[in-house]
Coordinates of C-alpha atoms in Angstrom, one line a residue:
X1 CA 0.1 0.0 0.1
X2 CA 2.7 2.6 1.0
X3 CA 4.6 1.5 -2.1
X4 CA 1.8 2.5 -4.2
X5 CA 1.3 5.6 -2.6
X6 CA 5.1 6.5 -3.4
X7 CA 4.7 5.5 -7.0
X8 CA 1.6 7.7 -7.3
X9 CA 3.3 10.7 -5.8
X10 CA 6.3 10.2 -8.0
X11 CA 4.3 10.3 -10.9
X12 CA 2.3 13.2 -9.8
X13 CA 5.5 14.9 -9.0
X14 CA 6.7 14.2 -12.7
X15 CA 3.4 15.5 -14.3
X16 CA 3.6 18.5 -12.3
X17 CA 7.1 19.5 -13.3
X18 CA 6.2 18.6 -17.2
X19 CA 3.1 20.8 -16.8
X20 CA 5.4 23.7 -15.3
X21 CA 8.0 23.4 -18.3
X22 CA 5.3 23.7 -20.8
X23 CA 3.8 26.6 -19.0
X24 CA 7.1 28.1 -18.8
X25 CA 7.9 27.2 -22.3
X26 CA 4.4 28.7 -23.7
X27 CA 5.0 31.7 -21.8
X28 CA 8.7 32.0 -22.9
X29 CA 7.4 31.8 -26.5
X30 CA 4.4 34.3 -25.8
X31 CA 7.2 36.9 -24.6
X32 CA 9.3 36.3 -28.0
X33 CA 6.0 36.8 -30.2
X34 CA 5.1 39.8 -28.2
X35 CA 8.9 41.1 -28.4
X36 CA 8.5 40.6 -32.4
X37 CA 5.2 42.3 -32.6
X38 CA 6.4 45.1 -30.7
X39 CA 9.1 45.7 -33.4
X40 CA 7.0 45.0 -36.0
X41 CA 4.7 47.8 -34.8
X42 CA 7.1 50.5 -34.3
X43 CA 8.5 50.0 -37.9
X44 CA 4.8 50.0 -38.9
X45 CA 4.0 53.5 -37.0
X46 CA 6.6 55.3 -38.8
X47 CA 4.3 54.6 -42.0
X48 CA 1.7 57.2 -40.4
X49 CA 3.6 60.2 -41.0
X50 CA 3.5 61.2 -37.4
X51 CA 3.1 59.6 -33.9
X52 CA 1.2 56.4 -33.5
X53 CA -0.1 55.3 -30.4
X54 CA -1.1 51.5 -30.2
X55 CA -2.9 49.2 -27.6
X56 CA -3.3 45.6 -28.4
X57 CA -5.1 43.4 -25.5
X58 CA -5.8 39.3 -26.4
X59 CA -9.1 39.4 -24.6
X60 CA -9.1 35.8 -23.6
X61 CA -5.3 35.4 -22.0
X62 CA -5.0 38.8 -21.0
X63 CA -1.5 39.1 -23.3
X64 CA -1.0 43.1 -23.7
X65 CA 0.9 45.3 -25.6
X66 CA 1.4 49.3 -25.9
X67 CA 3.7 51.4 -28.2
X68 CA 4.1 55.3 -27.5
X69 CA 1.8 54.6 -24.2
X70 CA 3.1 57.8 -22.6
X71 CA 1.9 60.5 -24.7
X72 CA -2.1 61.5 -25.1
X73 CA -3.7 61.5 -28.4
X74 CA -6.8 63.6 -29.8
X75 CA -9.6 60.9 -29.7
X76 CA -11.6 62.7 -32.3
X77 CA -14.8 60.7 -32.9
X78 CA -13.4 57.4 -30.9
X79 CA -14.7 59.7 -27.8
X80 CA -18.3 58.4 -29.0
X81 CA -17.4 55.0 -27.2
X82 CA -17.2 56.2 -23.6
X83 CA -20.4 58.6 -24.4
X84 CA -22.3 55.4 -25.6
X85 CA -21.2 53.5 -22.4
X86 CA -22.2 56.5 -20.1
X87 CA -25.5 56.7 -22.1
X88 CA -26.1 52.9 -21.7
X89 CA -25.3 53.1 -17.7
X90 CA -28.0 55.7 -17.6
X91 CA -30.4 53.2 -19.1
X92 CA -29.1 50.4 -16.6
X93 CA -29.9 52.9 -13.6
X94 CA -33.4 53.4 -14.9
X95 CA -32.9 57.1 -15.4
X96 CA -33.8 57.0 -19.3
X97 CA -34.8 54.4 -21.7
X98 CA -33.4 53.6 -25.3
X99 CA -37.3 54.4 -26.4
X100 CA -37.2 57.7 -24.9
X101 CA -38.0 60.2 -28.1
X102 CA -35.9 63.1 -29.0
X103 CA -37.0 66.3 -30.9
X104 CA -34.5 67.4 -33.6
X105 CA -34.9 70.9 -33.7
X106 CA -32.6 73.5 -35.7
X107 CA -30.2 74.0 -33.0
X108 CA -29.8 70.6 -32.5
X109 CA -28.2 70.2 -36.1
X110 CA -24.4 70.6 -35.5
X111 CA -21.6 70.8 -38.1
X112 CA -19.3 67.9 -39.3
X113 CA -20.1 64.3 -40.1
X114 CA -23.5 62.5 -40.5
X115 CA -26.8 63.2 -41.8
X116 CA -29.0 65.1 -39.2
X117 CA -27.3 68.6 -40.2
X118 CA -27.5 67.9 -43.9
X119 CA -31.1 66.3 -44.6
X120 CA -33.1 68.0 -42.2
X121 CA -33.8 71.7 -42.7
X122 CA -37.3 71.9 -40.7
X123 CA -38.0 71.1 -37.2
X124 CA -40.5 68.2 -36.5
X125 CA -38.5 64.8 -36.5
X126 CA -38.7 62.7 -33.6
X127 CA -35.8 60.2 -33.0
X128 CA -35.7 57.3 -30.3
X129 CA -32.3 57.5 -28.1
X130 CA -31.4 54.1 -29.8
X131 CA -31.6 55.6 -32.9
X132 CA -29.8 58.6 -32.1
X133 CA -27.1 56.0 -30.6
X134 CA -26.8 54.0 -33.4
X135 CA -26.3 57.0 -35.9
X136 CA -23.6 58.1 -33.6
X137 CA -21.7 55.0 -33.7
X138 CA -22.2 53.6 -37.0
X139 CA -22.0 56.9 -39.1
X140 CA -20.6 59.0 -36.6
X141 CA -23.4 61.8 -36.9
X142 CA -22.1 64.4 -34.5
X143 CA -25.7 65.7 -34.2
X144 CA -26.9 62.8 -32.8
X145 CA -23.4 62.9 -30.7
X146 CA -24.3 66.2 -28.9
X147 CA -27.7 65.1 -28.4
X148 CA -26.4 61.5 -26.8
X149 CA -23.9 63.6 -25.0
X150 CA -26.5 65.7 -23.4
X151 CA -28.6 62.2 -22.7
X152 CA -25.7 60.6 -21.1
X153 CA -25.7 63.6 -18.5
X154 CA -22.9 65.5 -19.7
X155 CA -19.1 65.0 -19.9
X156 CA -18.5 65.3 -15.9
X157 CA -20.8 62.0 -15.6
X158 CA -18.4 60.1 -18.1
X159 CA -15.5 61.2 -16.4
X160 CA -16.6 60.0 -12.9
X161 CA -17.8 56.8 -14.8
X162 CA -14.3 56.3 -15.9
X163 CA -12.7 57.3 -12.6
X164 CA -14.8 54.8 -11.0
X165 CA -14.0 51.7 -13.2
X166 CA -10.0 52.5 -12.9
X167 CA -9.9 54.0 -16.8
X168 CA -6.9 56.4 -16.5
X169 CA -5.6 58.8 -18.5
X170 CA -8.8 59.6 -20.8
X171 CA -10.5 63.0 -20.7
X172 CA -13.9 63.6 -22.1
X173 CA -14.9 67.3 -22.0
X174 CA -16.7 68.9 -25.0
X175 CA -19.6 68.6 -27.5
X176 CA -18.5 68.0 -31.1
X177 CA -19.5 71.6 -31.7
X178 CA -16.8 72.6 -29.2
X179 CA -13.8 70.3 -30.7
X180 CA -14.5 71.2 -34.1
X181 CA -14.9 75.1 -33.4
X182 CA -11.6 74.8 -31.2
X183 CA -10.0 72.9 -34.0
X184 CA -10.6 75.5 -36.8
X185 CA -10.5 78.5 -34.4
X186 CA -14.1 79.7 -34.7
X187 CA -17.3 79.8 -32.8
X188 CA -20.0 77.8 -34.1
X189 CA -23.7 77.4 -33.7
X190 CA -26.2 74.9 -34.1
X191 CA -28.9 75.3 -37.0
X192 CA -30.4 73.9 -40.2
X193 CA -27.3 75.4 -42.4
X194 CA -24.7 74.8 -39.9
X195 CA -22.2 73.1 -42.3
X196 CA -22.8 76.1 -44.9
X197 CA -21.9 78.9 -42.0
X198 CA -18.9 76.9 -40.7
X199 CA -17.5 76.7 -44.1
X200 CA -17.8 80.5 -44.7
X201 CA -16.2 81.3 -41.2
X202 CA -13.6 79.3 -42.2
X203 CA -12.8 80.6 -45.3
X204 CA -12.6 83.8 -44.3
X205 CA -9.7 82.9 -41.9
X206 CA -5.9 83.7 -42.8
X207 CA -3.3 81.0 -42.9
X208 CA -1.8 82.4 -39.7
X209 CA -5.0 82.0 -37.7
X210 CA -5.6 78.7 -38.9
X211 CA -2.0 77.9 -38.1
X212 CA -2.6 78.9 -34.9
X213 CA -5.6 77.5 -34.2
X214 CA -4.2 74.1 -35.5
X215 CA -1.1 74.3 -33.4
X216 CA -3.1 75.1 -29.9
X217 CA -5.9 72.2 -30.8
X218 CA -2.9 69.7 -30.8
X219 CA -1.7 70.5 -27.6
X220 CA -5.0 70.5 -25.7
X221 CA -5.4 67.8 -23.3
X222 CA -8.9 67.8 -23.7
X223 CA -10.9 64.8 -25.3
X224 CA -7.6 62.7 -25.4
X225 CA -6.4 59.5 -24.0
X226 CA -3.7 56.9 -23.9
X227 CA -3.9 53.8 -26.1
X228 CA -3.9 51.9 -22.9
X229 CA -7.0 53.7 -21.3
X230 CA -9.0 53.2 -24.9
X231 CA -7.9 49.2 -25.0
X232 CA -9.3 48.9 -21.2
X233 CA -12.1 50.7 -21.8
X234 CA -13.0 48.0 -24.7
X235 CA -11.9 45.2 -22.8
X236 CA -14.2 46.4 -19.9
X237 CA -17.0 46.5 -22.3
X238 CA -16.3 43.2 -23.9
X239 CA -15.9 41.5 -20.5
X240 CA -19.5 43.1 -18.8
X241 CA -17.8 44.7 -16.1
X242 CA -18.4 48.2 -17.1
X243 CA -22.1 47.5 -18.3
X244 CA -24.3 44.6 -17.8
X245 CA -24.3 41.7 -20.5
X246 CA -27.1 42.9 -22.4
X247 CA -25.9 46.7 -22.8
X248 CA -22.3 45.3 -23.6
X249 CA -23.9 42.9 -26.4
X250 CA -25.8 45.8 -27.6
X251 CA -23.3 47.9 -28.0
X252 CA -20.5 45.7 -29.5
X253 CA -23.3 44.7 -32.3
X254 CA -23.9 48.4 -33.1
X255 CA -20.2 48.7 -33.3
X256 CA -19.8 45.6 -35.7
X257 CA -22.3 47.8 -38.2
X258 CA -19.8 50.7 -38.5
X259 CA -19.8 52.3 -42.2
X260 CA -16.7 54.5 -41.4
X261 CA -13.0 54.2 -41.8
X262 CA -13.2 50.7 -44.0
X263 CA -9.7 51.0 -44.8
X264 CA -8.5 51.3 -41.4
X265 CA -8.4 48.4 -38.9
X266 CA -10.6 46.2 -41.6
X267 CA -8.7 47.4 -44.4
X268 CA -6.1 44.5 -44.8
X269 CA -7.8 41.7 -42.9
X270 CA -9.4 38.9 -44.5
X271 CA -12.8 39.3 -46.1
X272 CA -15.9 39.0 -43.6
X273 CA -13.5 39.3 -40.2
X274 CA -15.7 40.3 -37.7
X275 CA -14.4 43.8 -36.1
X276 CA -16.4 46.0 -33.9
X277 CA -14.7 49.3 -34.2
X278 CA -15.1 53.3 -34.1
X279 CA -13.2 55.4 -36.1
X280 CA -12.3 59.3 -35.4
X281 CA -10.9 62.1 -37.7
X282 CA -9.7 65.7 -37.3
X283 CA -6.9 67.4 -38.6
X284 CA -3.8 65.7 -38.3
X285 CA -5.4 62.9 -36.1
X286 CA -6.7 59.4 -37.9
X287 CA -7.8 56.9 -35.2
X288 CA -9.5 53.5 -35.3
X289 CA -10.2 51.5 -32.1
X290 CA -12.2 48.2 -31.7
X291 CA -12.3 44.5 -31.3
X292 CA -11.4 42.0 -33.9
X293 CA -12.3 38.5 -33.8
X294 CA -9.7 35.7 -34.4
X295 CA -10.7 32.7 -36.8
X296 CA -10.6 29.0 -35.4
X297 CA -11.5 30.0 -32.1
X298 CA -8.5 32.2 -31.2
X299 CA -10.5 34.6 -29.4
X300 CA -10.6 38.0 -29.5
X301 CA -8.1 41.1 -29.7
X302 CA -8.8 44.7 -28.8
X303 CA -6.5 47.0 -31.3
X304 CA -6.2 50.7 -30.8
X305 CA -4.7 52.5 -33.3
X306 CA -4.1 56.5 -32.9
X307 CA -2.2 58.7 -35.0
X308 CA -1.8 62.4 -34.6
X309 CA 0.5 65.0 -35.9
X310 CA 0.7 63.4 -39.3
X311 CA 1.5 65.2 -42.2
X312 CA 0.3 62.4 -44.7
X313 CA -2.8 62.4 -46.4
X314 CA -6.0 60.6 -44.7
X315 CA -5.8 57.3 -47.0
X316 CA -2.1 56.8 -46.1
X317 CA -2.5 57.3 -42.6
X318 CA -5.4 54.7 -42.9
X319 CA -3.1 52.4 -44.4
X320 CA -0.7 52.6 -41.5
X321 CA -3.5 51.6 -39.2
X322 CA -4.6 48.8 -41.9
X323 CA -0.9 47.2 -41.3
X324 CA -1.1 47.2 -37.6
X325 CA -4.3 45.6 -37.4
X326 CA -3.3 42.7 -40.1
X327 CA 0.1 42.4 -38.2
X328 CA -1.6 42.1 -34.8
X329 CA -4.2 39.6 -36.3
X330 CA -1.4 37.6 -37.9
X331 CA 0.7 37.4 -34.5
X332 CA -2.4 36.5 -32.7
X333 CA -3.7 34.0 -35.1
X334 CA -0.5 32.2 -35.8
X335 CA 1.5 31.8 -32.5
X336 CA -1.2 32.1 -29.7
X337 CA -2.5 29.2 -28.3
X338 CA -5.5 29.1 -25.9
X339 CA -5.5 27.4 -23.0
X340 CA -7.5 24.2 -23.0
X341 CA -10.7 24.0 -21.2
X342 CA -11.3 21.4 -18.5

């Protein structure tokens, strides 16, 4: 009996040693792959023509990598992700519902991207908060965004939510009409002809005034974040830790229907790859942030790509982001091994 127990104990010891060795070898390979990926992303970042900040988190294993993470980057329209989260948090708290109707008045028609400012020239349109949320996230409608920001309780509520969930180095401060106005160096107002009025004011500026406003905007810490902050926000959405499961899944589904930035994260990925993302563009900034689903049950990976201070065209910046996403996808799919479920 004692001899049998002794043999069993030795077998268990051997099995444990083998498992430890396999784990250490797997961990070593993972570190080697991450190092190789880091070197490749640093090389690809140079293609952006400016400074590129990158955040990568493999959601199932929590392997992560950040590039140029000590700097803050203008969020542009990617700041609509935390707005959406706070809006859905108010839904969870019973303060509002997505079926609540909103009146779109001329004062709500703000310049920039979207359809509400161009297609509707008379008051009287009613849209649900869910409609506004979808317009904000799918086509990046700025008028819908500022309506959602108000319905979410404003920027202070968003910053409190981020702080509560320990998401540091992200600041949400202004409505889109304020962000665009500060970038251009002009005061903007809502109205049925807001885009036309914006263009007229901008065309009246001198080159010196335009350059001065742009330089000031690029140094402004408002509505900026590090790649890590955005990556961790997306991780918390996916893991249902910042929102309840129903609302997390709703937001990710809406983001999977995003119609902007087809040449960014999705640009060089295999056709029909599932990507739930949000883009952002303003001045010398071009961004895309999202969750990419890997094939053959290899899990999901968050990719954040922020480009600032670029002197290249938008399509060239988009191509750099596409190369980053393809590289992350290839390394995650080819070299990552998920732990086997018992």
